[in-house]
Amino acid sequence: MERLQKILAQAGVASRRKCEELILAGKVEVNGEVVTTLGTKADPNTDIIKVSGKPISGENKVYIMFNKPKGVITSASDPKGRKIVTDYMKGIKERVYPIGRLDYDTEGLLLLTNDGEFANLLTHPKHHVPKTYLATVKGIPHGTALDKLKQGIKLEDGMTAPAEVEYKDVDEESNESVISITIHEGRNRQVRRMFEAISHPVIRLKRISFGDILLQNLKRGSFRHLTKDEINGLQQLAKAGLAKGNNTRRDT
């Protein structure tokens, strides 16, 4: 017997958090009865479990790396009919969904999967999986301004964790700078808000790595499957981040 949201996530329905929302919304049935209580347990081998009237089935697990273009919604659907990341998943039969988000105006590396446990592992804030971006910003930030980002800066939803920041390019003629920034959190529009907080708003933003996975030469709008070594590496990185966070809390 396992928790229902875990069963749904493992079956590739959605991330565990989204599965919890489906349960609370009354869209999940177990043996013909609607279940709305989180923590309800079921047996995936014997119980008949349906989501929105359709039985769940064990899909092959799929792990995808995608170079998201600017102007594409990081979602499996959009009520406004805008282009979404799954529109680019030609030939993928499984129901994949994004791991985390990239803003509409942000491009670059995005991971997609139908493995809810894997998605939860990589997005849980306790796991501290690093993500690196190239940010083209207005102006040329002084070192003291970048130091604020390195130390952690206060946003409306609290202090950020320390970031790794370095200059990549400076264009004095256009008064723009390219800054590499690595963060270990996943707040909404976090990188943009961090640079706004030091008065150097972002003009262009591109994610170039997620953990040890590098965007490299993958063409914009293209995707590829992750290798077994890449999948294992991400899992180990997330688990190591959790252990490091636990040790830090004990030390303090």
Short mmCIF file of C-alpha atoms in Angstrom, two decimals:
data_model
loop_
_atom_site.label_atom_id
_atom_site.label_comp_id
_atom_site.label_asym_id
_atom_site.label_seq_id
_atom_site.Cartn_x
_atom_site.Cartn_y
_atom_site.Cartn_z
CA MET A 1 0.00 0.00 0.00
CA GLU A 2 1.30 3.41 -0.98
CA ARG A 3 0.07 6.97 -0.78
CA LEU A 4 -2.21 7.77 -3.69
CA GLN A 5 -0.30 10.86 -4.83
CA LYS A 6 2.91 8.81 -4.98
CA ILE A 7 1.20 6.13 -7.08
CA LEU A 8 -0.10 8.77 -9.50
CA ALA A 9 3.29 10.45 -9.78
CA GLN A 10 5.07 7.16 -10.42
CA ALA A 11 2.52 6.34 -13.13
CA GLY A 12 3.48 9.54 -14.95
CA VAL A 13 0.24 11.42 -14.33
CA ALA A 14 2.00 14.57 -13.10
CA SER A 15 4.37 15.80 -10.41
CA ARG A 16 3.47 14.76 -6.88
CA ARG A 17 2.32 18.29 -6.02
CA LYS A 18 0.06 18.40 -9.07
CA CYS A 19 -1.28 14.94 -8.20
CA GLU A 20 -2.22 16.25 -4.76
CA GLU A 21 -4.16 19.05 -6.46
CA LEU A 22 -5.98 16.50 -8.62
CA ILE A 23 -6.98 14.53 -5.51
CA LEU A 24 -8.22 17.63 -3.69
CA ALA A 25 -10.20 18.62 -6.81
CA GLY A 26 -12.08 15.30 -6.72
CA LYS A 27 -10.68 14.04 -10.01
CA VAL A 28 -9.26 10.77 -8.65
CA GLU A 29 -11.21 7.56 -8.10
CA VAL A 30 -10.16 4.36 -6.37
CA ASN A 31 -12.36 1.34 -7.11
CA GLY A 32 -15.19 3.57 -8.27
CA GLU A 33 -15.13 5.95 -5.28
CA VAL A 34 -13.90 9.54 -5.47
CA VAL A 35 -11.02 10.20 -3.08
CA THR A 36 -10.33 13.74 -1.86
CA THR A 37 -8.21 13.03 1.22
CA LEU A 38 -4.46 13.42 0.90
CA GLY A 39 -2.54 10.51 2.38
CA THR A 40 -5.10 7.93 1.31
CA LYS A 41 -3.32 4.67 0.51
CA ALA A 42 -3.98 2.22 -2.29
CA ASP A 43 -2.43 -0.83 -3.92
CA PRO A 44 -1.36 -0.02 -7.49
CA ASN A 45 -1.32 -3.74 -8.33
CA THR A 46 -4.90 -4.54 -7.31
CA ASP A 47 -6.88 -1.29 -7.02
CA ILE A 48 -8.48 0.35 -10.05
CA ILE A 49 -7.30 3.96 -10.01
CA LYS A 50 -8.71 6.54 -12.41
CA VAL A 51 -7.91 10.19 -13.05
CA SER A 52 -10.67 12.22 -14.71
CA GLY A 53 -12.37 8.94 -15.55
CA LYS A 54 -9.33 7.36 -17.23
CA PRO A 55 -7.41 4.45 -15.67
CA ILE A 56 -3.77 5.13 -14.96
CA SER A 57 -1.19 2.87 -16.55
CA GLY A 58 2.50 2.39 -16.08
CA GLU A 59 4.18 4.35 -18.88
CA ASN A 60 7.80 4.03 -19.84
CA LYS A 61 9.74 6.68 -17.96
CA VAL A 62 10.96 9.47 -20.23
CA TYR A 63 13.59 12.12 -19.42
CA ILE A 64 14.02 14.95 -21.90
CA MET A 65 16.28 17.99 -22.25
CA PHE A 66 14.76 20.82 -24.31
CA ASN A 67 16.09 24.16 -25.53
CA LYS A 68 13.05 26.35 -24.92
CA PRO A 69 12.68 29.34 -27.25
CA LYS A 70 11.62 32.72 -25.94
CA GLY A 71 7.85 33.26 -26.17
CA VAL A 72 6.84 29.70 -25.26
CA ILE A 73 4.76 28.78 -22.19
CA THR A 74 6.33 26.33 -19.72
CA SER A 75 3.17 24.29 -19.30
CA ALA A 76 1.44 21.18 -20.60
CA SER A 77 -1.55 23.32 -21.66
CA ASP A 78 -2.55 26.97 -22.04
CA PRO A 79 -6.15 28.23 -21.99
CA LYS A 80 -5.15 31.23 -24.13
CA GLY A 81 -3.92 28.97 -26.92
CA ARG A 82 -0.33 30.17 -26.82
CA LYS A 83 2.52 27.91 -27.87
CA ILE A 84 3.58 25.51 -25.10
CA VAL A 85 6.69 23.40 -24.61
CA THR A 86 4.91 20.11 -25.31
CA ASP A 87 4.08 21.40 -28.81
CA TYR A 88 7.73 20.69 -29.58
CA MET A 89 7.67 17.11 -28.28
CA LYS A 90 7.05 15.49 -31.66
CA GLY A 91 7.21 11.72 -31.53
CA ILE A 92 6.93 11.56 -27.73
CA LYS A 93 3.88 9.40 -26.93
CA GLU A 94 4.15 9.65 -23.16
CA ARG A 95 2.52 12.50 -21.22
CA VAL A 96 5.56 14.57 -20.26
CA TYR A 97 5.51 17.80 -18.29
CA PRO A 98 8.16 20.40 -17.35
CA ILE A 99 10.40 20.06 -14.31
CA GLY A 100 10.16 23.53 -12.83
CA ARG A 101 9.56 26.56 -15.02
CA LEU A 102 11.17 29.04 -17.37
CA ASP A 103 9.44 32.39 -17.85
CA TYR A 104 7.67 33.19 -21.12
CA ASP A 105 10.51 35.56 -22.05
CA THR A 106 13.31 33.26 -20.84
CA GLU A 107 14.96 30.72 -23.11
CA GLY A 108 17.29 27.81 -22.65
CA LEU A 109 17.56 24.48 -20.88
CA LEU A 110 14.33 22.93 -19.63
CA LEU A 111 13.87 19.34 -18.45
CA LEU A 112 10.66 17.39 -19.02
CA THR A 113 9.61 13.97 -17.75
CA ASN A 114 6.70 11.72 -16.86
CA ASP A 115 8.46 10.56 -13.69
CA GLY A 116 6.86 12.41 -10.81
CA GLU A 117 9.37 11.19 -8.23
CA PHE A 118 12.26 12.41 -10.38
CA ALA A 119 10.57 15.80 -10.90
CA ASN A 120 9.92 16.17 -7.19
CA LEU A 121 13.53 15.27 -6.38
CA LEU A 122 14.91 17.99 -8.66
CA THR A 123 12.47 20.77 -7.74
CA HIS A 124 12.24 20.31 -3.97
CA PRO A 125 13.87 23.37 -2.35
CA LYS A 126 15.73 21.19 0.17
CA HIS A 127 17.76 19.56 -2.58
CA HIS A 128 19.63 22.69 -3.76
CA VAL A 129 20.15 21.63 -7.38
CA PRO A 130 22.17 24.44 -9.06
CA LYS A 131 20.91 26.17 -12.21
CA THR A 132 23.06 28.56 -14.23
CA TYR A 133 21.82 31.43 -16.40
CA LEU A 134 23.38 33.98 -18.73
CA ALA A 135 21.72 37.31 -17.98
CA THR A 136 22.15 40.30 -20.29
CA VAL A 137 21.41 43.31 -18.09
CA LYS A 138 21.15 47.07 -18.51
CA GLY A 139 24.23 48.92 -17.38
CA ILE A 140 27.50 47.61 -15.97
CA PRO A 141 27.03 46.48 -12.34
CA HIS A 142 29.81 47.40 -9.93
CA GLY A 143 31.47 44.58 -8.04
CA THR A 144 29.74 45.73 -4.85
CA ALA A 145 26.35 45.25 -6.53
CA LEU A 146 27.24 41.73 -7.62
CA ASP A 147 28.52 41.02 -4.11
CA LYS A 148 24.98 41.57 -2.86
CA LEU A 149 23.80 38.73 -5.12
CA LYS A 150 26.69 36.54 -3.99
CA GLN A 151 25.79 37.07 -0.35
CA GLY A 152 22.02 36.82 -0.78
CA ILE A 153 19.67 39.71 -1.40
CA LYS A 154 16.31 40.55 0.10
CA LEU A 155 13.29 40.17 -2.19
CA GLU A 156 9.63 40.62 -1.35
CA ASP A 157 9.39 36.90 -0.54
CA GLY A 158 12.52 36.82 1.65
CA MET A 159 16.28 36.55 1.38
CA THR A 160 17.76 34.59 -1.49
CA ALA A 161 20.43 31.98 -0.95
CA PRO A 162 23.97 33.03 -1.94
CA ALA A 163 24.50 32.94 -5.71
CA GLU A 164 27.61 32.41 -7.82
CA VAL A 165 28.07 35.45 -10.07
CA GLU A 166 30.71 36.53 -12.60
CA TYR A 167 31.11 38.87 -15.57
CA LYS A 168 31.06 37.22 -19.01
CA ASP A 169 31.01 40.27 -21.30
CA VAL A 170 30.69 44.04 -21.13
CA ASP A 171 29.47 46.24 -24.00
CA GLU A 172 30.18 49.84 -23.04
CA GLU A 173 28.77 51.16 -26.32
CA SER A 174 25.30 49.69 -25.71
CA ASN A 175 25.70 49.97 -21.93
CA GLU A 176 24.93 46.29 -21.37
CA SER A 177 26.61 43.45 -19.50
CA VAL A 178 26.40 39.68 -19.68
CA ILE A 179 26.53 38.09 -16.25
CA SER A 180 26.66 34.39 -15.39
CA ILE A 181 24.59 33.59 -12.30
CA THR A 182 24.08 30.24 -10.59
CA ILE A 183 21.23 29.86 -8.10
CA HIS A 184 20.09 26.92 -5.99
CA GLU A 185 16.44 27.90 -5.64
CA GLY A 186 13.45 28.04 -7.98
CA ARG A 187 11.34 31.04 -7.02
CA ASN A 188 9.11 32.72 -9.59
CA ARG A 189 11.14 35.07 -11.85
CA GLN A 190 13.94 34.91 -9.29
CA VAL A 191 16.92 35.87 -11.45
CA ARG A 192 15.05 38.81 -12.98
CA ARG A 193 13.98 40.04 -9.56
CA MET A 194 17.50 39.70 -8.17
CA PHE A 195 18.94 41.96 -10.87
CA GLU A 196 16.06 44.40 -10.51
CA ALA A 197 16.94 44.62 -6.83
CA ILE A 198 20.41 45.95 -7.72
CA SER A 199 18.93 48.32 -10.37
CA HIS A 200 20.22 46.42 -13.40
CA PRO A 201 17.11 44.91 -15.03
CA VAL A 202 17.44 41.88 -17.28
CA ILE A 203 17.15 42.38 -21.03
CA ARG A 204 17.68 38.75 -22.07
CA LEU A 205 17.85 35.60 -19.98
CA LYS A 206 19.00 32.13 -20.95
CA ARG A 207 19.43 29.05 -18.76
CA ILE A 208 22.56 27.18 -19.81
CA SER A 209 22.75 24.39 -17.22
CA PHE A 210 20.64 22.38 -14.79
CA GLY A 211 22.83 20.53 -12.32
CA ASP A 212 25.56 18.89 -14.41
CA ILE A 213 23.45 18.98 -17.60
CA LEU A 214 24.75 21.58 -20.06
CA LEU A 215 22.74 23.13 -22.90
CA GLN A 216 25.81 23.27 -25.17
CA ASN A 217 24.94 23.07 -28.89
CA LEU A 218 21.34 21.83 -28.68
CA LYS A 219 19.43 23.92 -31.22
CA ARG A 220 16.66 26.26 -30.07
CA GLY A 221 13.33 24.40 -30.17
CA SER A 222 15.03 20.98 -30.23
CA PHE A 223 15.15 18.25 -27.60
CA ARG A 224 17.02 15.07 -26.80
CA HIS A 225 16.68 12.23 -24.30
CA LEU A 226 18.91 12.27 -21.24
CA THR A 227 21.36 9.39 -20.92
CA LYS A 228 21.24 6.98 -17.99
CA ASP A 229 24.42 8.54 -16.62
CA GLU A 230 22.88 12.02 -16.81
CA ILE A 231 19.72 10.86 -15.03
CA ASN A 232 21.72 9.13 -12.29
CA GLY A 233 23.97 12.16 -11.96
CA LEU A 234 21.01 14.49 -11.37
CA GLN A 235 19.55 12.12 -8.80
CA GLN A 236 22.83 11.90 -6.92
CA LEU A 237 23.31 15.67 -7.06
CA ALA A 238 19.86 16.28 -5.57
CA LYS A 239 20.41 13.72 -2.80
CA ALA A 240 23.82 15.20 -2.02
CA GLY A 241 22.23 18.65 -1.79
CA LEU A 242 19.65 17.35 0.68
CA ALA A 243 22.36 15.76 2.83
CA LYS A 244 24.43 18.96 2.74
CA GLY A 245 21.40 21.03 3.77
CA ASN A 246 20.66 18.68 6.69
CA ASN A 247 24.27 18.87 7.88
CA THR A 248 24.23 22.67 7.65
CA ARG A 249 21.09 22.85 9.76
CA ARG A 250 22.65 20.57 12.41
CA ASP A 251 25.80 22.70 12.48
CA THR A 252 23.81 25.88 13.05
#
